[in-house]
CSV table of C-alpha atoms in Angstrom, one decimal:
chain,number,residue,atom,x,y,z
A,230,UNK,CA,24.0,137.6,166.4
A,231,UNK,CA,25.3,141.1,165.7
A,232,UNK,CA,28.8,141.7,166.8
A,233,UNK,CA,31.0,144.7,166.0
A,234,UNK,CA,34.5,143.8,165.0
A,235,UNK,CA,37.1,146.5,165.7
A,236,UNK,CA,40.6,146.9,167.0
A,237,UNK,CA,39.9,147.0,170.8
A,238,UNK,CA,43.4,148.5,171.5
A,239,UNK,CA,42.5,151.7,169.7
A,240,UNK,CA,39.4,153.7,170.7
A,241,UNK,CA,38.1,156.9,169.3
A,242,UNK,CA,38.0,160.0,171.5
A,243,UNK,CA,34.2,159.8,171.6
A,244,UNK,CA,34.1,156.2,172.8
A,245,UNK,CA,32.6,156.4,176.3
A,246,UNK,CA,34.6,155.3,179.3
A,247,UNK,CA,33.1,152.4,181.2
A,248,UNK,CA,31.4,153.3,184.4
A,249,UNK,CA,33.3,151.8,187.3
A,250,UNK,CA,30.7,150.4,189.7
A,251,UNK,CA,33.3,149.0,192.0
A,252,UNK,CA,34.4,152.6,192.8
A,253,UNK,CA,31.0,153.2,194.4
A,254,UNK,CA,30.7,149.9,196.3
A,255,UNK,CA,33.6,147.5,196.6
A,256,UNK,CA,31.2,145.0,198.4
A,257,UNK,CA,28.6,144.7,195.6
A,258,UNK,CA,28.5,141.3,194.0
A,259,UNK,CA,25.8,141.7,191.3
A,260,UNK,CA,24.9,144.2,188.6
A,261,UNK,CA,23.2,144.6,185.2
A,262,UNK,CA,24.6,146.4,182.2
A,263,UNK,CA,24.1,146.9,178.5
A,264,UNK,CA,26.4,145.4,175.8
A,265,UNK,CA,27.8,148.1,173.6
A,266,UNK,CA,30.5,146.1,171.8
A,267,UNK,CA,31.3,142.4,171.2
A,268,UNK,CA,33.8,140.8,168.9
A,269,UNK,CA,36.1,137.8,168.6
A,270,UNK,CA,39.5,138.4,170.2
A,271,UNK,CA,42.5,136.8,171.7
A,272,UNK,CA,42.6,136.6,175.5
A,273,UNK,CA,45.6,138.7,176.6
A,274,UNK,CA,46.1,136.4,179.6
A,275,UNK,CA,46.8,133.2,177.6
A,276,UNK,CA,46.4,134.1,173.9
A,277,UNK,CA,43.4,131.8,173.4
A,278,UNK,CA,40.5,132.9,171.2
A,279,UNK,CA,37.4,134.2,173.1
A,280,UNK,CA,35.0,137.1,172.9
A,281,UNK,CA,35.8,140.7,174.0
A,282,UNK,CA,32.7,142.2,175.6
A,283,UNK,CA,32.4,145.9,176.5
A,284,UNK,CA,29.6,147.1,178.7
A,285,UNK,CA,28.3,150.6,179.6
A,286,UNK,CA,29.2,149.9,183.2
A,287,UNK,CA,30.8,147.1,185.2
A,288,UNK,CA,31.5,145.8,188.7
A,289,UNK,CA,34.5,143.8,187.4
A,290,UNK,CA,37.8,145.3,188.5
A,291,UNK,CA,40.3,145.0,185.6
A,292,UNK,CA,44.0,144.0,185.8
A,293,UNK,CA,45.4,147.3,186.9
A,294,UNK,CA,47.9,148.8,189.3
A,295,UNK,CA,49.8,145.5,189.7
A,296,UNK,CA,46.7,143.6,190.8
A,297,UNK,CA,44.9,140.7,189.1
A,298,UNK,CA,41.4,141.2,187.8
A,299,UNK,CA,38.1,140.1,189.3
A,300,UNK,CA,36.6,136.7,188.5
A,301,UNK,CA,33.0,135.9,187.8
A,302,UNK,CA,30.3,135.3,185.2
A,303,UNK,CA,27.6,136.8,183.0
A,304,UNK,CA,24.2,135.4,182.8
A,305,UNK,CA,20.6,136.2,182.0
A,306,UNK,CA,19.2,139.5,183.2
A,307,UNK,CA,15.8,140.7,184.1
A,308,UNK,CA,14.6,143.3,181.6
A,309,UNK,CA,12.0,146.0,182.4
A,310,UNK,CA,10.0,146.6,179.1
A,311,UNK,CA,7.6,149.1,180.8
A,312,UNK,CA,4.9,146.5,181.3
A,313,UNK,CA,6.6,143.7,183.2
A,314,UNK,CA,9.9,142.1,183.8
A,315,UNK,CA,11.0,139.2,181.7
A,316,UNK,CA,14.2,137.1,181.5
A,317,UNK,CA,16.8,137.5,178.8
A,318,UNK,CA,19.0,134.5,178.0
A,319,UNK,CA,22.3,134.9,176.2
A,320,UNK,CA,22.3,133.5,172.6
A,321,UNK,CA,22.9,129.8,172.2
A,322,UNK,CA,25.4,130.4,169.4
A,323,UNK,CA,29.0,129.5,169.8
A,324,UNK,CA,28.2,127.0,172.5
A,325,UNK,CA,27.1,129.8,174.9
A,326,UNK,CA,24.4,128.6,177.2
A,327,UNK,CA,23.5,129.8,180.7
A,328,UNK,CA,26.6,131.1,182.4
A,329,UNK,CA,29.3,132.9,180.5
A,330,UNK,CA,32.6,132.9,182.2
A,331,UNK,CA,34.7,136.1,182.4
A,332,UNK,CA,38.2,134.9,181.7
A,333,UNK,CA,40.1,138.2,182.0
A,334,UNK,CA,39.3,141.9,182.4
A,335,UNK,CA,41.5,144.7,181.0
A,336,UNK,CA,41.4,148.4,180.9
A,337,UNK,CA,42.6,150.9,178.3
A,338,UNK,CA,44.3,153.6,180.4
A,339,UNK,CA,43.9,156.3,177.8
A,340,UNK,CA,40.1,155.9,177.3
A,341,UNK,CA,39.0,154.2,180.5
A,342,UNK,CA,37.3,151.5,178.5
A,343,UNK,CA,37.1,148.1,180.3
A,344,UNK,CA,37.0,145.0,178.2
A,345,UNK,CA,35.7,141.6,179.5
A,346,UNK,CA,37.2,138.6,177.8
A,347,UNK,CA,34.6,135.9,177.9
A,348,UNK,CA,33.9,132.3,176.7
A,349,UNK,CA,30.6,133.4,175.1
A,350,UNK,CA,29.3,136.2,172.9
A,351,UNK,CA,26.5,138.7,173.2
A,352,UNK,CA,24.6,140.9,170.8
A,353,UNK,CA,25.0,144.7,171.0
A,354,UNK,CA,22.1,146.1,173.0
A,355,UNK,CA,21.7,142.9,175.1
A,356,UNK,CA,21.4,143.4,178.9
A,357,UNK,CA,23.4,141.0,181.0
A,358,UNK,CA,23.7,140.3,184.6
A,359,UNK,CA,27.2,140.1,186.1
A,360,UNK,CA,28.2,138.2,189.2
A,361,UNK,CA,31.5,138.8,191.0
A,362,UNK,CA,33.4,136.0,192.7
A,363,UNK,CA,33.4,138.0,196.0
A,364,UNK,CA,35.6,135.5,197.9
A,365,UNK,CA,38.4,136.3,195.3
A,366,UNK,CA,37.6,140.0,195.3
A,367,UNK,CA,37.6,140.2,199.1
A,368,UNK,CA,40.9,138.3,199.3
A,369,UNK,CA,42.5,140.9,196.9
A,370,UNK,CA,41.0,143.7,199.0
A,371,UNK,CA,42.5,142.3,202.2
A,372,UNK,CA,46.0,142.0,200.6
A,373,UNK,CA,45.9,145.3,198.8
A,374,UNK,CA,44.8,147.3,201.9
A,375,UNK,CA,47.5,145.4,203.9
A,376,UNK,CA,50.1,146.5,201.3
A,377,UNK,CA,49.0,150.2,201.8
A,378,UNK,CA,49.6,149.9,205.5
A,379,UNK,CA,52.9,148.2,205.1
A,380,UNK,CA,54.2,150.6,202.4
A,381,UNK,CA,52.9,153.6,204.3
A,382,UNK,CA,54.9,152.5,207.4
A,383,UNK,CA,58.0,151.9,205.4
A,384,UNK,CA,57.7,155.3,203.8
A,385,UNK,CA,57.1,157.2,207.1
A,386,UNK,CA,59.7,155.2,209.0
A,387,UNK,CA,62.6,154.9,206.5
A,388,UNK,CA,61.6,157.4,203.7
A,389,UNK,CA,61.6,154.6,201.1
A,390,UNK,CA,59.1,154.6,198.3
A,391,UNK,CA,57.1,151.6,197.0
A,392,UNK,CA,58.4,151.4,193.4
A,393,UNK,CA,56.8,148.1,192.4
A,394,UNK,CA,53.7,146.1,193.4
A,395,UNK,CA,52.4,142.8,192.3
A,396,UNK,CA,49.3,141.0,193.6
A,397,UNK,CA,48.5,137.6,192.1
A,398,UNK,CA,46.2,134.9,193.4
A,399,UNK,CA,49.2,133.3,195.1
A,400,UNK,CA,51.6,136.0,196.3
A,401,UNK,CA,52.0,139.7,197.0
A,402,UNK,CA,55.4,141.4,196.4
A,403,UNK,CA,56.3,145.0,197.3
A,404,UNK,CA,59.5,146.6,195.9
A,405,UNK,CA,61.2,149.4,197.9
A,406,UNK,CA,64.0,151.7,196.8
A,407,UNK,CA,66.0,151.1,199.9
A,408,UNK,CA,67.5,148.2,201.9
A,409,UNK,CA,65.5,146.8,204.8
A,410,UNK,CA,67.1,144.5,207.3
A,411,UNK,CA,65.3,141.5,208.9
A,412,UNK,CA,64.9,143.6,212.1
A,413,UNK,CA,63.4,146.5,210.0
A,414,UNK,CA,60.9,144.1,208.4
A,415,UNK,CA,59.9,142.5,211.7
A,416,UNK,CA,59.2,145.9,213.2
A,417,UNK,CA,57.1,147.1,210.2
A,418,UNK,CA,55.3,143.7,210.2
A,419,UNK,CA,54.3,144.1,213.9
A,420,UNK,CA,53.2,147.7,213.4
A,421,UNK,CA,51.1,146.8,210.4
A,422,UNK,CA,49.3,144.1,212.4
A,423,UNK,CA,48.9,146.6,215.2
A,424,UNK,CA,47.1,148.8,212.6
A,425,UNK,CA,44.8,145.9,211.8
A,426,UNK,CA,44.0,145.2,215.4
A,427,UNK,CA,43.0,148.9,215.9
A,428,UNK,CA,40.4,148.4,213.1
A,429,UNK,CA,40.8,152.0,211.8
A,430,UNK,CA,38.6,153.3,208.9
A,431,UNK,CA,39.7,153.1,205.3
A,432,UNK,CA,38.4,155.9,203.1
A,433,UNK,CA,38.4,155.8,199.2
A,434,UNK,CA,37.4,159.1,197.5
A,435,UNK,CA,38.0,161.5,194.6
A,436,UNK,CA,39.0,164.8,196.0
A,437,UNK,CA,38.4,168.1,194.2
A,438,UNK,CA,41.4,169.8,192.7
A,439,UNK,CA,41.7,172.3,195.6
A,440,UNK,CA,41.4,169.4,198.1
A,441,UNK,CA,44.0,167.3,196.2
A,442,UNK,CA,46.5,170.1,196.3
A,443,UNK,CA,46.4,170.0,200.1
A,444,UNK,CA,46.9,166.2,200.3
A,445,UNK,CA,50.4,164.7,200.6
A,446,UNK,CA,49.9,161.3,199.0
A,447,UNK,CA,52.1,158.5,197.8
A,448,UNK,CA,52.1,157.5,194.1
A,449,UNK,CA,54.4,155.4,192.0
A,450,UNK,CA,54.0,157.7,189.0
A,451,UNK,CA,52.8,161.2,188.0
A,452,UNK,CA,49.0,161.2,187.6
A,453,UNK,CA,46.6,163.4,185.7
A,454,UNK,CA,42.8,163.8,185.6
A,455,UNK,CA,40.6,162.6,188.5
A,456,UNK,CA,42.7,161.0,191.1
A,457,UNK,CA,41.3,158.4,193.5
A,458,UNK,CA,42.8,158.6,197.0
A,459,UNK,CA,42.8,155.7,199.5
A,460,UNK,CA,43.4,156.8,203.1
A,461,UNK,CA,44.1,154.4,206.0
A,462,UNK,CA,43.5,156.6,208.9
A,463,UNK,CA,46.8,157.4,210.7
A,464,UNK,CA,48.9,155.1,208.5
A,465,UNK,CA,48.8,156.0,204.8
A,466,UNK,CA,47.5,158.2,202.1
A,467,UNK,CA,48.0,156.8,198.6
A,468,UNK,CA,46.6,157.2,195.0
A,469,UNK,CA,45.0,153.9,194.1
A,470,UNK,CA,42.4,152.5,191.7
A,471,UNK,CA,41.6,149.2,193.4
A,472,UNK,CA,38.8,148.2,195.8
A,473,UNK,CA,39.7,148.2,199.5
A,474,UNK,CA,38.2,147.0,202.8
A,475,UNK,CA,36.1,149.5,204.9
A,476,UNK,CA,38.1,149.0,208.1
A,477,UNK,CA,41.6,147.5,208.7
A,478,UNK,CA,40.2,144.8,211.0
A,479,UNK,CA,38.8,143.1,207.9
A,480,UNK,CA,42.4,142.4,206.7
A,481,UNK,CA,42.7,139.8,209.5
A,482,UNK,CA,46.5,139.6,209.6
A,483,UNK,CA,49.7,140.4,207.6
A,484,UNK,CA,52.6,138.1,207.5
A,485,UNK,CA,56.0,138.6,205.8
A,486,UNK,CA,57.1,135.5,203.9
A,487,UNK,CA,60.6,136.6,202.7
A,488,UNK,CA,62.7,139.5,201.5
A,489,UNK,CA,65.5,139.7,199.0
A,490,UNK,CA,67.8,142.5,197.7
A,491,UNK,CA,66.4,143.7,194.4
A,492,UNK,CA,67.6,146.4,192.0
A,493,UNK,CA,69.4,148.2,194.8
A,494,UNK,CA,66.5,148.0,197.1
A,495,UNK,CA,64.3,145.3,198.8
A,496,UNK,CA,61.6,143.1,197.4
A,497,UNK,CA,59.3,141.9,200.2
A,498,UNK,CA,56.9,138.9,199.8
A,499,UNK,CA,53.9,139.0,202.1
A,500,UNK,CA,50.3,137.7,202.4
A,501,UNK,CA,47.2,139.0,204.2
A,502,UNK,CA,43.9,137.7,205.4
A,503,UNK,CA,42.7,134.3,204.3
A,504,UNK,CA,45.8,133.7,202.1
A,505,UNK,CA,48.1,134.7,205.0
A,506,UNK,CA,46.3,132.4,207.3
A,507,UNK,CA,46.4,129.5,204.9
A,508,UNK,CA,50.2,130.0,204.5
A,509,UNK,CA,50.8,130.2,208.2
A,510,UNK,CA,48.6,127.1,208.7
A,511,UNK,CA,50.7,125.2,206.2
A,512,UNK,CA,54.0,126.3,207.9
A,513,UNK,CA,52.6,125.3,211.3
A,514,UNK,CA,51.7,121.9,209.9
A,515,UNK,CA,55.2,121.4,208.5
A,516,UNK,CA,56.7,122.6,211.8
A,517,UNK,CA,54.5,120.0,213.7
A,518,UNK,CA,55.8,117.3,211.3
A,519,UNK,CA,59.4,118.3,212.0
A,520,UNK,CA,58.6,118.4,215.7
A,521,UNK,CA,57.4,114.8,215.5
A,522,UNK,CA,60.4,113.6,213.5
A,523,UNK,CA,62.9,115.2,215.9
A,524,UNK,CA,60.9,114.2,219.0
A,525,UNK,CA,61.0,117.6,220.5
A,526,UNK,CA,58.3,120.2,221.3
A,527,UNK,CA,57.5,122.5,218.3
A,528,UNK,CA,59.0,125.4,220.2
A,529,UNK,CA,62.4,123.7,220.2
A,530,UNK,CA,62.7,122.5,216.6
A,531,UNK,CA,65.2,125.2,215.6
A,532,UNK,CA,67.5,124.2,218.4
A,533,UNK,CA,67.1,120.5,217.6
A,534,UNK,CA,67.7,121.2,213.9
A,535,UNK,CA,70.9,123.1,214.6
A,536,UNK,CA,72.1,120.3,216.8
A,537,UNK,CA,71.4,117.7,214.1
A,538,UNK,CA,73.1,119.9,211.4
A,539,UNK,CA,76.2,120.1,213.6
A,540,UNK,CA,76.2,116.3,214.2
A,541,UNK,CA,75.7,115.7,210.5
A,542,UNK,CA,78.7,117.9,209.7
A,543,UNK,CA,80.8,116.0,212.1
A,544,UNK,CA,79.7,112.7,210.7
A,545,UNK,CA,80.4,113.8,207.1
A,546,UNK,CA,83.9,114.8,208.2
A,547,UNK,CA,84.5,111.4,209.8
A,548,UNK,CA,83.1,109.6,206.7
A,549,UNK,CA,85.4,111.7,204.5
A,550,UNK,CA,88.5,110.7,206.5
A,551,UNK,CA,87.5,107.0,206.4
A,552,UNK,CA,86.9,107.2,202.6
A,553,UNK,CA,90.4,108.7,202.1
A,554,UNK,CA,91.9,106.0,204.2
A,555,UNK,CA,90.1,103.3,202.2
A,556,UNK,CA,91.2,105.0,199.0
A,557,UNK,CA,94.8,105.1,200.2
A,558,UNK,CA,94.7,101.4,201.0
A,559,UNK,CA,93.4,100.7,197.5
A,560,UNK,CA,96.1,102.8,195.9
A,561,UNK,CA,98.8,100.9,198.0
A,562,UNK,CA,97.4,97.6,196.7
A,563,UNK,CA,97.8,98.5,193.0
A,564,UNK,CA,100.8,96.7,191.4
A,565,UNK,CA,103.5,99.1,190.5
A,566,UNK,CA,104.0,97.5,187.1
A,567,UNK,CA,100.3,97.7,186.1
A,568,UNK,CA,100.1,100.2,183.2
A,569,UNK,CA,96.3,100.7,183.2
A,570,UNK,CA,94.3,101.0,186.5
A,571,UNK,CA,90.6,100.7,187.2
A,572,UNK,CA,89.4,101.3,190.7
A,573,UNK,CA,85.9,101.4,192.2
A,574,UNK,CA,85.8,103.3,195.5
A,575,UNK,CA,83.5,104.6,198.1
A,576,UNK,CA,81.7,108.0,197.6
A,577,UNK,CA,84.9,110.0,198.0
A,578,UNK,CA,84.8,113.6,197.0
A,579,UNK,CA,86.2,114.8,193.6
A,580,UNK,CA,89.3,116.4,195.1
A,581,UNK,CA,90.4,113.1,196.7
A,582,UNK,CA,89.8,111.1,193.6
A,583,UNK,CA,91.6,113.7,191.4
A,584,UNK,CA,94.6,113.5,193.8
A,585,UNK,CA,94.6,109.7,193.5
A,586,UNK,CA,94.4,109.8,189.7
A,587,UNK,CA,97.3,112.2,189.6
A,588,UNK,CA,99.4,110.1,191.9
A,589,UNK,CA,98.8,106.9,189.8
A,590,UNK,CA,99.5,108.5,186.4
A,591,UNK,CA,102.9,109.8,187.6
A,592,UNK,CA,104.2,106.2,187.6
A,593,UNK,CA,102.4,104.5,184.7
A,594,UNK,CA,101.8,105.3,181.1
A,595,UNK,CA,98.3,103.9,180.6
A,596,UNK,CA,94.8,105.1,181.6
A,597,UNK,CA,93.8,105.5,185.2
A,598,UNK,CA,90.0,105.3,185.8
A,599,UNK,CA,88.5,105.8,189.3
A,600,UNK,CA,84.8,105.6,189.8
A,601,UNK,CA,82.9,106.6,192.9
A,602,UNK,CA,79.3,105.6,193.6
A,603,UNK,CA,77.3,102.5,193.2
A,604,UNK,CA,74.0,100.9,192.2
A,605,UNK,CA,74.7,101.6,188.6
A,606,UNK,CA,75.4,105.3,189.0
A,607,UNK,CA,78.9,106.6,189.2
A,608,UNK,CA,81.0,109.7,189.0
A,609,UNK,CA,84.4,109.1,187.4
A,610,UNK,CA,87.7,110.7,186.6
A,611,UNK,CA,89.9,109.4,183.8
A,612,UNK,CA,93.6,110.5,183.7
A,613,UNK,CA,96.7,109.6,181.7
A,614,UNK,CA,100.3,110.8,181.4
A,615,UNK,CA,100.8,109.5,177.8
A,616,UNK,CA,97.4,108.9,176.3
A,617,UNK,CA,94.7,111.3,175.2
A,618,UNK,CA,91.8,111.1,177.7
A,619,UNK,CA,89.4,112.7,175.3
A,620,UNK,CA,89.7,109.5,173.1
A,621,UNK,CA,89.0,107.4,176.2
A,622,UNK,CA,86.0,109.5,177.1
A,623,UNK,CA,84.7,109.0,173.6
A,624,UNK,CA,84.8,105.2,174.1
A,625,UNK,CA,83.0,105.5,177.5
A,626,UNK,CA,80.4,107.7,175.9
A,627,UNK,CA,79.9,105.3,173.0
A,628,UNK,CA,79.7,102.1,175.1
A,629,UNK,CA,78.3,103.4,178.4
A,630,UNK,CA,76.6,106.7,177.5
A,631,UNK,CA,79.0,108.5,179.8
A,632,UNK,CA,78.7,112.3,180.1
A,633,UNK,CA,81.5,114.7,180.9
A,634,UNK,CA,84.4,116.5,179.5
A,635,UNK,CA,87.9,117.8,180.1
A,636,UNK,CA,91.4,117.8,178.6
A,637,UNK,CA,93.9,115.4,177.1
A,638,UNK,CA,95.4,114.8,180.6
A,639,UNK,CA,92.1,114.4,182.5
A,640,UNK,CA,88.4,113.9,181.9
A,641,UNK,CA,85.6,113.8,184.5
A,642,UNK,CA,81.9,113.0,184.3
A,643,UNK,CA,79.2,110.5,185.2
A,644,UNK,CA,77.8,107.3,183.8
A,645,UNK,CA,75.1,104.7,184.6
A,646,UNK,CA,76.2,101.1,184.0
A,647,UNK,CA,76.9,97.8,185.8
A,648,UNK,CA,80.3,97.1,187.2
A,649,UNK,CA,80.8,94.3,184.7
A,650,UNK,CA,80.0,96.5,181.7
A,651,UNK,CA,82.4,99.1,183.0
A,652,UNK,CA,85.2,96.5,183.5
A,653,UNK,CA,84.6,95.2,179.9
A,654,UNK,CA,84.7,98.7,178.5
A,655,UNK,CA,87.9,99.5,180.3
A,656,UNK,CA,89.6,96.4,178.9
A,657,UNK,CA,88.8,97.6,175.4
A,658,UNK,CA,90.0,101.1,176.4
A,659,UNK,CA,93.3,99.8,177.8
A,660,UNK,CA,93.9,97.6,174.8
A,661,UNK,CA,93.8,100.5,172.3
């Protein structure tokens, strides 16, 4: 097999740019092309060894503009030799048989050369058939066109620019250079879905220089050369290299998942189309589960959850009061002449335990160790007026694998051991 090894990150000026078939038809799923370069390379997506294949033309959209690349395969092609068509099968070398998976697709921005990283190799001059995973392509198209509508509305309503965009197979994020409130986002979300319901046309085109000079379009960076414009009628005009749907109705829906403050602006997470529906279906299923647990209609789960949260807070306060009362009774029962004190108590908070340790160490010279918890797992505070608690902590670490730290006067941490083992270790600690 003839392959041509070369540094695929550096191309000569005369190396031809790859013809972008997806520009002409974003809905095409199959194409044939000629192999003009093939060499062993590391897949930039995961660093694993594979083969870098460059074709004279491609339907595979590369990772570009914040969007993940297309998925698909290469396989045998039908070749017209002037007399009849016959099938070409990729070489059987390197374990390549039948379908060759396209693992990643990248573009060199300076030359326009698109490289397909594959799990099989081809010979220069071979003709191959490429098949796009259209379900994946279309899902990306739904989300990317939805982002254009959303960003266009944010720009026209608030004057904010989209300064960052990421579309993976799981999530879509949009970064804006201004702060958007929840009410702002809800309003934009509704209007974006309104644009989807109206099913307006989406136009992708390369205007001439005179035409381009008359178009006010959004762009994240300064552009040169031929500029591709995507226009969502009545909602947005933006420079973009990616495939898009023909009409907004094909997006299906747009749902905002979350928003956070990010670099002085707002990062919005959203999903469109099938991915958005699947997310909403998952949330609906979880809401139905919570509705069943709370025994209320799904429309009332927020009210019921708030009521339970308030009741929980009240219960926690009452438990805390009872725990403090129990701890006070335990402290009152400690003999005043006992130099070293070991107490196991209910799950009192650290502040209550710390206060108890301080009170006991005021009147006795030895160690005071109070543990909270049970079933072998405890939080502890070790204190002393006259002895170095760091030495005591060292013994607890050596014998009980305790973790924690502090000062000579007090150490706190956690350990997992039986009550009997803790009592035996404390006897050795007190006897030092």
